[in-house]
Coordinates of C-alpha atoms in Angstrom, one line a residue:
Chain Z
M1 CA 18.1 -27.2 -17.4
I2 CA 14.6 -25.7 -17.4
P3 CA 14.7 -22.0 -16.6
A4 CA 13.3 -21.1 -13.2
I5 CA 11.3 -18.3 -14.8
E6 CA 10.6 -17.9 -18.5
L7 CA 8.6 -15.1 -20.1
R8 CA 7.7 -15.3 -23.8
D9 CA 6.3 -12.3 -25.5
L10 CA 4.5 -11.4 -22.4
T11 CA 1.9 -8.6 -22.8
K12 CA -0.5 -7.2 -20.4
V13 CA -2.9 -4.5 -21.3
Y14 CA -5.1 -2.6 -18.8
R15 CA -7.7 -0.8 -21.0
T16 CA -5.5 1.6 -22.9
V17 CA -2.3 1.0 -20.8
R18 CA 0.2 -1.5 -22.0
A19 CA 1.8 -2.5 -18.6
L20 CA 3.9 -5.2 -20.3
D21 CA 4.8 -5.2 -24.0
G22 CA 6.3 -8.3 -25.4
V23 CA 8.7 -9.2 -22.6
D24 CA 11.0 -12.1 -23.1
L25 CA 13.0 -13.2 -20.1
E26 CA 14.9 -16.2 -18.8
V27 CA 15.9 -16.6 -15.2
P28 CA 18.3 -19.5 -14.6
Q29 CA 17.8 -21.9 -11.7
G30 CA 19.8 -21.0 -8.7
S31 CA 20.4 -17.3 -9.6
V32 CA 19.7 -14.3 -7.4
Y33 CA 18.0 -12.2 -10.2
G34 CA 17.3 -8.5 -9.9
F35 CA 14.3 -7.2 -11.8
L36 CA 15.0 -3.5 -12.1
G37 CA 12.9 -0.6 -13.3
P38 CA 11.4 2.7 -12.2
N39 CA 8.0 2.9 -10.6
G40 CA 5.4 2.0 -13.2
A41 CA 7.7 0.0 -15.3
G42 CA 5.6 -3.1 -15.1
K43 CA 7.6 -5.1 -12.5
T44 CA 4.7 -5.8 -10.2
T45 CA 2.4 -6.7 -13.2
A46 CA 5.0 -9.3 -14.3
L47 CA 5.3 -10.7 -10.7
R48 CA 1.5 -10.9 -10.3
I49 CA 1.3 -12.9 -13.6
L50 CA 4.1 -15.2 -12.4
S51 CA 2.4 -15.8 -9.1
G52 CA -1.0 -16.5 -10.7
L53 CA -2.8 -13.5 -9.4
S54 CA -3.2 -12.0 -12.8
R55 CA -3.4 -13.3 -16.4
P56 CA -1.5 -12.2 -19.4
T57 CA -3.2 -10.5 -22.3
S58 CA -1.0 -12.4 -24.6
G59 CA 2.2 -14.4 -24.5
S60 CA 3.2 -16.8 -21.6
A61 CA 4.8 -17.0 -18.3
H62 CA 6.2 -20.3 -17.0
V63 CA 7.8 -21.1 -13.6
L64 CA 9.9 -24.3 -13.7
G65 CA 8.2 -25.3 -16.9
N66 CA 4.7 -24.8 -15.6
D67 CA 2.5 -22.2 -17.4
T68 CA 1.1 -19.8 -14.8
T69 CA -2.3 -19.6 -16.4
L70 CA -2.8 -23.3 -17.3
H71 CA -1.2 -24.9 -14.3
P72 CA -1.5 -22.4 -11.4
D73 CA -1.7 -25.1 -8.7
Q74 CA 1.7 -26.5 -9.8
V75 CA 3.2 -23.0 -9.7
R76 CA 1.8 -22.1 -6.3
G77 CA 3.3 -25.3 -4.9
V78 CA 6.9 -24.4 -5.8
I79 CA 7.0 -20.6 -5.3
G80 CA 7.3 -18.3 -2.4
F81 CA 5.9 -14.8 -2.9
L82 CA 6.2 -11.5 -1.1
P83 CA 4.1 -8.6 -2.6
D84 CA 5.2 -5.1 -2.5
V85 CA 2.8 -4.3 0.4
P86 CA 2.2 -7.5 2.2
G87 CA -1.2 -7.8 4.0
F88 CA -1.3 -9.7 7.3
Y89 CA -4.0 -10.7 9.6
S90 CA -3.5 -8.1 12.3
W91 CA -5.0 -10.2 15.0
M92 CA -2.4 -12.9 14.5
T93 CA 1.1 -13.1 15.9
G94 CA 4.0 -13.7 13.4
E95 CA 4.4 -17.2 14.6
E96 CA 0.6 -17.9 13.9
F97 CA 0.9 -16.5 10.5
L98 CA 3.8 -18.6 9.6
R99 CA 2.0 -21.7 10.9
L100 CA -1.1 -20.8 8.8
S101 CA 1.2 -20.4 5.7
G102 CA 2.8 -23.7 6.4
R103 CA -0.5 -25.5 6.8
L104 CA -1.5 -24.3 3.4
F105 CA 1.4 -26.1 2.0
G106 CA 0.4 -29.2 3.9
L107 CA 3.2 -28.9 6.6
S108 CA 2.3 -30.2 10.0
G109 CA 3.9 -31.6 13.2
R110 CA 7.6 -31.4 13.8
V111 CA 8.5 -30.2 10.3
L112 CA 6.2 -27.3 10.7
D113 CA 7.5 -26.6 14.2
Q114 CA 11.1 -26.6 13.0
R115 CA 10.4 -24.5 9.9
V116 CA 8.5 -21.9 11.9
G117 CA 11.2 -21.7 14.6
A118 CA 14.0 -21.3 12.0
L119 CA 12.3 -18.7 10.0
L120 CA 11.3 -16.7 13.2
D121 CA 15.0 -16.7 14.0
L122 CA 15.9 -15.7 10.5
A123 CA 13.5 -12.9 10.5
G124 CA 14.6 -11.7 14.0
L125 CA 11.1 -12.3 15.3
S126 CA 11.7 -15.1 17.8
G127 CA 10.0 -14.4 21.1
V128 CA 7.9 -11.5 19.7
E129 CA 4.5 -11.9 21.2
T130 CA 3.0 -8.7 19.7
K131 CA 0.2 -9.1 17.2
V132 CA 1.2 -8.3 13.6
G133 CA -1.0 -5.3 13.7
G134 CA 1.6 -3.8 16.1
Y135 CA 4.6 -4.6 13.9
S136 CA 6.8 -1.9 12.4
R137 CA 7.2 -1.7 8.6
G138 CA 10.6 -3.5 8.9
M139 CA 9.2 -6.3 11.0
R140 CA 6.3 -6.8 8.6
Q141 CA 8.7 -6.9 5.7
R142 CA 10.9 -9.5 7.5
L143 CA 7.9 -11.6 8.3
G144 CA 6.9 -11.2 4.6
V145 CA 10.2 -12.7 3.6
A146 CA 9.8 -15.5 6.2
Q147 CA 6.3 -16.5 5.1
A148 CA 7.5 -16.7 1.5
L149 CA 10.2 -19.1 2.6
I150 CA 7.9 -21.5 4.7
N151 CA 7.7 -24.1 1.9
A152 CA 11.4 -23.9 1.1
P153 CA 10.4 -22.6 -2.3
R154 CA 12.3 -23.5 -5.5
V155 CA 11.6 -20.0 -6.8
L156 CA 11.3 -17.0 -4.4
M157 CA 9.6 -13.9 -5.9
L158 CA 9.9 -10.6 -4.0
D159 CA 8.3 -7.4 -5.1
E160 CA 10.2 -4.4 -3.9
P161 CA 11.2 -6.1 -0.6
T162 CA 13.4 -3.1 0.5
S163 CA 11.3 -0.2 -0.5
A164 CA 10.2 2.2 2.2
L165 CA 12.5 0.5 4.7
D166 CA 15.0 2.4 6.9
P167 CA 18.6 1.6 6.2
I168 CA 18.8 -1.0 9.0
G169 CA 15.6 -2.7 7.9
R170 CA 16.9 -2.7 4.3
R171 CA 20.2 -4.2 5.3
D172 CA 18.4 -7.0 7.3
V173 CA 16.1 -7.9 4.4
L174 CA 19.1 -7.8 1.9
D175 CA 21.1 -10.0 4.2
M176 CA 18.2 -12.5 4.3
I177 CA 18.1 -12.5 0.5
A178 CA 21.9 -12.8 0.2
G179 CA 21.8 -15.8 2.6
L180 CA 19.7 -17.7 0.2
A181 CA 22.1 -17.5 -2.7
G182 CA 22.8 -21.0 -4.0
R183 CA 19.9 -22.6 -2.2
T184 CA 17.1 -21.3 -4.2
T185 CA 16.2 -19.0 -7.2
V186 CA 15.5 -15.5 -6.0
F187 CA 13.7 -13.2 -8.4
F188 CA 13.2 -9.7 -6.9
S189 CA 12.0 -6.4 -8.3
T190 CA 13.5 -3.2 -7.1
H191 CA 14.2 0.4 -8.3
I192 CA 17.4 0.6 -6.0
L193 CA 20.4 -0.3 -8.0
S194 CA 22.6 -0.6 -5.1
D195 CA 20.4 -3.4 -3.7
V196 CA 20.8 -5.3 -6.9
E197 CA 24.5 -4.7 -6.9
R198 CA 24.8 -6.1 -3.3
V199 CA 23.0 -9.4 -3.7
C200 CA 22.2 -10.2 -7.3
D201 CA 24.3 -12.1 -9.9
R202 CA 22.1 -11.3 -12.8
V203 CA 19.7 -8.4 -13.7
A204 CA 17.0 -7.5 -16.0
I205 CA 16.0 -3.9 -16.6
L206 CA 12.3 -3.1 -17.4
H207 CA 11.2 0.3 -18.7
R208 CA 7.8 1.3 -19.8
G209 CA 6.7 -2.4 -20.0
R210 CA 9.6 -3.4 -22.2
L211 CA 12.8 -5.2 -21.5
A212 CA 15.8 -2.8 -21.8
A213 CA 18.5 -5.3 -20.9
Q214 CA 19.2 -8.6 -19.2
A215 CA 22.7 -9.6 -18.2
S216 CA 25.0 -10.6 -15.4
I217 CA 26.0 -7.6 -13.2
D218 CA 29.6 -7.9 -14.4
D219 CA 28.5 -7.8 -18.1
L220 CA 26.3 -4.8 -17.4
K221 CA 29.1 -2.9 -15.8
A222 CA 31.5 -3.9 -18.5
R223 CA 29.0 -3.0 -21.2
H224 CA 27.6 0.2 -19.9
G225 CA 30.1 2.1 -17.7
I226 CA 28.6 1.8 -14.3
H227 CA 30.5 4.1 -12.1
K228 CA 30.2 7.9 -11.5
V229 CA 32.8 10.1 -10.1
R230 CA 32.3 13.7 -8.7
L231 CA 35.4 16.0 -8.8
T232 CA 35.8 19.3 -7.2
V233 CA 39.0 21.3 -8.0
R234 CA 40.6 24.6 -7.0
G235 CA 39.8 26.9 -9.9
P236 CA 38.1 26.6 -13.1
A237 CA 37.6 22.9 -14.4
R238 CA 36.8 23.7 -18.1
E239 CA 40.2 22.8 -19.3
L240 CA 40.3 19.6 -17.1
A241 CA 36.9 18.7 -18.5
A242 CA 38.2 18.7 -22.1
V243 CA 41.2 16.6 -21.1
L244 CA 39.1 13.9 -19.3
Q245 CA 36.5 13.8 -22.1
S246 CA 39.1 12.2 -24.2
A247 CA 40.1 9.6 -21.7
P248 CA 39.4 6.0 -22.8
W249 CA 37.7 5.1 -19.5
A250 CA 35.3 8.1 -19.4
T251 CA 32.0 7.8 -21.1
H252 CA 30.5 11.1 -20.2
V253 CA 31.6 14.3 -18.5
E254 CA 29.3 17.0 -17.1
H255 CA 30.3 20.3 -15.9
P256 CA 27.6 21.4 -13.4
E257 CA 29.6 24.1 -11.7
D258 CA 32.7 26.1 -12.5
D259 CA 34.9 24.1 -10.2
C260 CA 33.1 20.8 -10.3
L261 CA 32.8 17.9 -12.8
E262 CA 30.7 14.7 -12.9
L263 CA 32.1 11.8 -14.9
S264 CA 30.6 8.5 -15.9
V265 CA 33.5 6.0 -16.0
Q266 CA 33.9 2.4 -17.1
D267 CA 37.0 1.7 -15.1
L268 CA 36.8 3.3 -11.7
A269 CA 40.3 2.1 -10.7
A270 CA 41.9 3.7 -13.8
A271 CA 39.9 6.9 -13.3
Q272 CA 41.1 7.2 -9.6
V273 CA 44.7 6.9 -10.8
A274 CA 44.4 9.1 -13.9
I275 CA 42.4 12.0 -12.6
P276 CA 44.8 13.3 -9.9
R277 CA 47.6 12.9 -12.5
E278 CA 45.8 15.1 -15.1
I279 CA 44.9 17.6 -12.3
A280 CA 48.5 17.8 -11.3
A281 CA 49.7 18.2 -14.9
L282 CA 47.3 21.2 -15.3
G283 CA 48.4 22.6 -12.0
I284 CA 44.8 23.2 -10.7
G285 CA 44.8 21.4 -7.4
L286 CA 42.3 18.8 -6.2
R287 CA 39.9 19.6 -3.5
R288 CA 37.6 16.6 -3.6
L289 CA 37.4 13.2 -5.4
E290 CA 34.5 10.9 -4.7
A291 CA 32.9 7.8 -6.3
V292 CA 29.1 8.4 -6.5
E293 CA 26.5 5.6 -6.3
L294 CA 24.7 5.5 -9.6
S295 CA 21.0 6.0 -9.7
L296 CA 18.8 3.9 -11.9
E297 CA 18.4 6.9 -14.2
D298 CA 22.2 7.0 -14.8
V299 CA 22.2 3.4 -15.8
F300 CA 19.3 4.0 -18.1
V301 CA 21.0 6.9 -19.7
D302 CA 24.2 5.0 -20.1
L303 CA 22.4 1.8 -21.3
V304 CA 19.8 3.0 -23.7
G305 CA 20.0 6.9 -23.7
S306 CA 16.7 8.3 -24.9
G307 CA 16.2 5.6 -27.3
L308 CA 13.4 4.0 -25.4
P309 CA 9.8 5.0 -26.3
Chain U
M1 CA -9.4 -29.0 -2.3
T2 CA -5.9 -27.6 -1.7
G3 CA -5.4 -25.6 1.5
L4 CA -9.1 -25.7 2.5
A5 CA -8.7 -27.3 5.9
G6 CA -5.8 -24.9 6.8
F7 CA -7.7 -21.9 5.7
L8 CA -11.0 -23.0 7.3
R9 CA -9.1 -23.2 10.6
K10 CA -7.9 -19.6 10.1
E11 CA -11.5 -18.5 9.4
L12 CA -12.8 -20.1 12.6
L13 CA -9.9 -18.7 14.6
E14 CA -10.7 -15.2 13.1
I15 CA -14.3 -15.4 14.1
R16 CA -13.2 -16.3 17.6
R17 CA -10.6 -13.6 17.9
T18 CA -12.2 -10.6 16.3
W19 CA -15.4 -8.5 16.5
R20 CA -17.2 -11.2 14.5
I21 CA -17.8 -13.3 17.7
W22 CA -19.6 -10.4 19.3
V23 CA -21.8 -8.8 16.5
L24 CA -24.1 -11.6 15.2
P25 CA -24.2 -13.7 18.5
G26 CA -24.6 -10.5 20.5
I27 CA -27.6 -9.3 18.4
V28 CA -29.3 -12.8 18.4
L29 CA -28.8 -13.3 22.1
F30 CA -30.1 -9.9 23.0
F31 CA -33.3 -10.6 21.1
A32 CA -33.4 -14.1 22.5
L33 CA -33.4 -12.6 26.0
T34 CA -35.6 -9.6 25.5
G35 CA -38.2 -11.1 23.0
P36 CA -40.2 -13.3 25.6
V37 CA -39.9 -10.6 28.2
L38 CA -41.3 -8.0 25.8
A39 CA -44.1 -10.3 24.8
R40 CA -44.9 -11.0 28.4
F41 CA -45.2 -7.4 29.5
T42 CA -46.3 -5.7 26.3
P43 CA -50.0 -5.6 27.5
E44 CA -49.1 -4.0 30.8
L45 CA -46.8 -1.5 29.0
L46 CA -49.6 -0.5 26.6
Q47 CA -52.0 0.0 29.5
A48 CA -49.5 2.0 31.4
I49 CA -48.7 4.4 28.5
G50 CA -52.2 4.7 27.1
P51 CA -54.5 7.6 27.9
Q52 CA -56.0 7.4 31.3
D53 CA -59.3 9.0 30.3
A54 CA -62.4 7.3 31.8
G55 CA -64.0 5.0 29.3
F56 CA -60.9 4.5 27.0
V57 CA -60.1 0.8 26.8
I58 CA -57.2 -0.9 25.1
E59 CA -58.1 -4.5 24.3
V60 CA -54.9 -6.6 24.3
P61 CA -55.1 -10.4 24.3
D62 CA -53.4 -12.2 27.1
P63 CA -49.8 -12.9 26.1
T64 CA -48.8 -16.5 25.5
Y65 CA -45.7 -18.3 24.4
V66 CA -46.8 -17.8 20.7
H67 CA -46.2 -14.0 21.2
A68 CA -42.7 -14.7 22.4
Y69 CA -42.0 -17.0 19.5
Q70 CA -43.4 -14.4 17.1
Q71 CA -41.0 -11.8 18.5
W72 CA -38.2 -14.2 17.8
T73 CA -39.2 -14.9 14.2
Q74 CA -39.8 -11.2 13.4
N75 CA -36.4 -10.3 14.8
L76 CA -34.7 -13.0 12.8
T77 CA -36.4 -12.2 9.5
Q78 CA -35.8 -8.5 9.8
I79 CA -33.0 -7.1 12.0
V80 CA -30.9 -10.3 12.1
T81 CA -31.0 -10.7 8.4
F82 CA -29.9 -7.0 7.9
A83 CA -27.1 -7.5 10.5
L84 CA -26.0 -10.7 8.6
I85 CA -25.9 -8.8 5.3
I86 CA -24.0 -5.9 6.5
M87 CA -21.6 -8.1 8.4
L88 CA -20.9 -10.2 5.4
G89 CA -20.5 -7.4 2.9
G90 CA -16.7 -7.4 3.5
V91 CA -16.2 -11.2 3.7
V92 CA -14.2 -11.3 0.5
A93 CA -13.8 -7.6 -0.3
G94 CA -12.0 -7.0 3.0
E95 CA -9.4 -9.6 2.3
R96 CA -8.9 -8.2 -1.2
K97 CA -8.5 -4.7 0.2
S98 CA -6.1 -5.5 3.0
G99 CA -3.9 -7.6 0.8
T100 CA -4.2 -10.8 2.8
A101 CA -6.0 -12.6 -0.1
V102 CA -2.8 -12.1 -2.1
L103 CA -0.6 -13.8 0.5
M104 CA -3.2 -16.7 0.9
L105 CA -3.8 -17.3 -2.8
T106 CA -0.2 -17.4 -3.8
K107 CA 0.0 -20.5 -1.7
P108 CA -1.6 -23.9 -2.5
L109 CA -5.0 -22.5 -1.6
S110 CA -7.4 -22.5 -4.6
R111 CA -10.0 -19.8 -4.9
S112 CA -12.7 -22.3 -4.7
G113 CA -11.2 -23.4 -1.3
F114 CA -11.0 -19.7 -0.2
I115 CA -14.7 -19.1 -0.9
L116 CA -15.9 -22.6 0.4
A117 CA -13.9 -22.1 3.7
K118 CA -15.6 -18.8 4.2
F119 CA -19.0 -20.3 3.5
V120 CA -18.4 -23.2 5.9
A121 CA -17.0 -20.9 8.7
Q122 CA -19.8 -18.3 8.4
S123 CA -22.4 -21.0 8.4
A124 CA -21.0 -22.6 11.4
L125 CA -21.1 -19.2 13.2
L126 CA -24.7 -18.9 12.0
V127 CA -25.8 -22.3 13.1
S128 CA -24.1 -22.2 16.5
T129 CA -25.6 -18.7 17.2
L130 CA -29.0 -19.8 16.2
L131 CA -28.8 -23.0 18.4
V132 CA -27.9 -21.0 21.4
G133 CA -30.4 -18.2 20.5
A134 CA -33.2 -20.6 20.1
A135 CA -32.3 -22.4 23.4
V136 CA -32.3 -19.1 25.3
T137 CA -35.6 -18.1 23.7
W138 CA -37.1 -21.4 24.7
G139 CA -35.8 -21.1 28.3
V140 CA -36.9 -17.5 28.8
T141 CA -40.3 -18.2 27.2
W142 CA -40.8 -21.2 29.5
A143 CA -39.8 -19.0 32.5
M144 CA -42.3 -16.3 31.4
F145 CA -45.2 -18.4 30.4
G146 CA -44.8 -21.9 31.8
E147 CA -45.2 -23.2 28.5
A148 CA -42.7 -23.4 25.6
P149 CA -43.2 -26.2 23.0
L150 CA -40.0 -27.0 21.1
R151 CA -41.5 -28.1 17.8
P152 CA -42.8 -24.8 16.4
L153 CA -39.7 -23.0 17.7
G154 CA -37.3 -25.5 16.2
A155 CA -39.2 -25.6 12.8
A156 CA -39.3 -21.8 12.5
T157 CA -35.7 -21.3 13.4
G158 CA -34.6 -24.1 11.0
V159 CA -36.6 -22.5 8.1
W160 CA -35.0 -19.2 8.8
L161 CA -31.6 -20.9 8.8
V162 CA -32.1 -22.2 5.3
W163 CA -33.1 -18.6 4.3
A164 CA -30.0 -17.1 6.0
L165 CA -27.6 -19.6 4.5
M166 CA -28.8 -18.4 1.1
F167 CA -27.8 -15.0 2.1
V168 CA -24.4 -16.1 3.3
A169 CA -23.8 -17.5 -0.2
L170 CA -25.3 -14.4 -1.8
M171 CA -23.0 -12.1 0.1
L172 CA -20.0 -14.2 -0.8
L173 CA -21.0 -13.6 -4.4
L174 CA -21.6 -9.9 -4.1
S175 CA -18.4 -9.4 -2.0
A176 CA -16.3 -11.1 -4.5
M177 CA -18.1 -9.4 -7.4
L178 CA -18.0 -5.8 -6.2
G179 CA -14.8 -5.7 -4.0
A180 CA -16.3 -3.1 -1.7
Q181 CA -18.0 -3.8 1.6
A182 CA -20.5 -1.0 1.4
G183 CA -21.5 -1.8 -2.2
A184 CA -21.9 -5.4 -1.5
A185 CA -24.0 -4.8 1.7
G186 CA -26.1 -2.3 -0.2
L187 CA -26.9 -4.7 -3.0
G188 CA -27.6 -7.4 -0.4
V189 CA -30.2 -5.3 1.3
A190 CA -31.7 -4.5 -2.1
V191 CA -32.0 -8.2 -2.9
F192 CA -33.6 -8.7 0.5
I193 CA -36.2 -6.1 -0.2
M194 CA -36.8 -7.5 -3.7
L195 CA -37.4 -10.9 -2.2
S196 CA -39.8 -9.4 0.5
I197 CA -42.1 -8.0 -2.1
P198 CA -43.3 -11.2 -3.7
S199 CA -43.4 -12.9 -0.3
A200 CA -46.9 -11.2 0.0
W201 CA -48.0 -12.8 -3.2
E202 CA -49.3 -16.3 -2.5
T203 CA -48.3 -17.9 -5.7
A204 CA -44.7 -16.5 -5.6
A205 CA -44.5 -17.3 -1.9
R206 CA -45.5 -20.9 -2.7
F207 CA -43.0 -21.7 -5.3
S208 CA -39.9 -19.5 -4.6
P209 CA -37.5 -18.6 -1.8
A210 CA -39.7 -15.6 -1.0
G211 CA -42.0 -18.1 0.7
L212 CA -39.5 -18.7 3.4
L213 CA -39.6 -15.2 4.6
G214 CA -43.1 -15.4 6.1
A215 CA -42.8 -19.1 6.9
P216 CA -41.2 -18.8 10.4
G217 CA -44.1 -16.6 11.6
R218 CA -46.7 -18.9 10.2
L219 CA -45.1 -21.9 11.8
V220 CA -45.2 -20.6 15.3
T221 CA -48.8 -19.4 15.0
G222 CA -49.9 -22.8 13.6
Q223 CA -51.0 -21.4 10.1
P224 CA -50.6 -23.7 7.1
V225 CA -47.2 -23.4 5.4
Y226 CA -46.1 -24.5 2.0
L227 CA -42.4 -25.5 2.4
A228 CA -41.4 -28.0 -0.2
W229 CA -40.9 -25.6 -3.2
P230 CA -39.6 -22.6 -1.2
L231 CA -37.1 -24.9 0.5
L232 CA -36.1 -26.7 -2.7
T233 CA -35.7 -23.4 -4.6
T234 CA -33.8 -21.9 -1.8
F235 CA -31.3 -24.8 -1.6
A236 CA -30.8 -24.6 -5.4
L237 CA -30.3 -20.9 -5.3
T238 CA -27.8 -21.3 -2.5
A239 CA -25.8 -23.8 -4.5
L240 CA -26.0 -21.6 -7.6
T241 CA -25.0 -18.5 -5.8
L242 CA -22.1 -20.3 -4.1
G243 CA -21.0 -21.6 -7.4
G244 CA -21.3 -18.1 -8.9
A245 CA -19.1 -16.7 -6.2
I246 CA -16.4 -19.2 -7.1
V247 CA -16.6 -18.5 -10.8
V248 CA -16.6 -14.7 -10.2
F249 CA -13.7 -14.9 -7.8
N250 CA -11.8 -17.2 -10.2
K251 CA -12.0 -14.6 -12.8
K252 CA -11.0 -11.7 -10.7
E253 CA -7.4 -10.4 -10.9
L254 CA -5.9 -9.6 -7.6

């Protein structure tokens, strides 16, 4: 099967900056694919090339087999795209913007009516008569996802769809993305690992324009120890740190405070059983044990350390 | 031309719903209404504000419909042209800056379609504004002077329209090229001034678009006008500029 997205040695240079440096990536059809990386990693550049807004300096980008530079019309016909900061006509209502979007895809009549109605419902914007200029950031982002779906795209590309949203707005947008699983290929960039964990089945990590990893979420967790545990005990934790350091499920132990430890663990369940046992054996006393959500930096450190340029 | 019809519809709706419906039509209608009135009462105004000393006489010819038409053509070739240039400075740059171009151009709307739709919509606004403005000028002139022949007014307005359409295409090019409304408008004004200079030189005026700048005034006063080459070169320049806008915009990364 042709990949939904295929990048081959994709390089983009802006004057002296290599925004993308020989990126090879394949996104299978039907997957919900997370494109991870810190700000400035090159995610937006890659998405702009894929959507035909920008051209590669060298290498190629294909969407469903169509080269984005040579056949941009074919690409635009099969994708839905949401940029990081979507710009809407402030004088339009959300419904009018969706109708405009649909007409650009040649939709009309009952099909357009049904599509617009369904997407307004999905975005929670049914009955909202306010002009887009008066929308909150969350409403704009939900409308952004809705307009990207107007053509029932075979590949949906979303650039940082949850950034700068409040928790409720973020949950709503993630729910919309999760609801598309199995119906279309979703390729979305983010720097929030928990978003990826929540809705993606595969992930690629981009760092300084280069691909650090691409794998399924399960593989990534299995390969790179993807849990973190914070531990507070009664009394000094130095001896406990030494014991836990040698545990097979622990990949890294930090000792930030006298009575506190932070552990990177590959097997959270095993850690949750073993840690209280070791504490009891040492007779220290446990005050607090919590699983901590990993930041992107934690994954990077665990995945590639300081090996990246 | 994929997406052209849908985007053109949006352009026309945008004109109707935003400040665009007020600015150019407002300016043109204001001059259409006041031009003939001003022409009719200028002699009295001059007499009233002039020195009242005995023996001082201001010789002003009796006003006619020609003076009203001259007001109309002067306003078109100067103030309305400036307004058009400033208004269109952001015609492409504004969509790039606000991010709306990105959402439109990642759908089946080609960049050629984007530029052409804007040209058609702005031209439609210009044509309809001029039709109404010329009709109002004609009506008020007739009311003021009891005489208002259609032919010179129609010819002068039509010639200015050709000139203005060239500026619509030019502003699309500059706005696509520079990406900043102020820069595009400034360069547009510079082009206008550059074209104004050779309009005073008869050879240049006879064979280039510069000839269209003074043509409306000559048409309403019944002076001889050389229109063939100026019209031909203006049409050619309009087509070239529009093509240039498409080429430039196609090469831009958004």
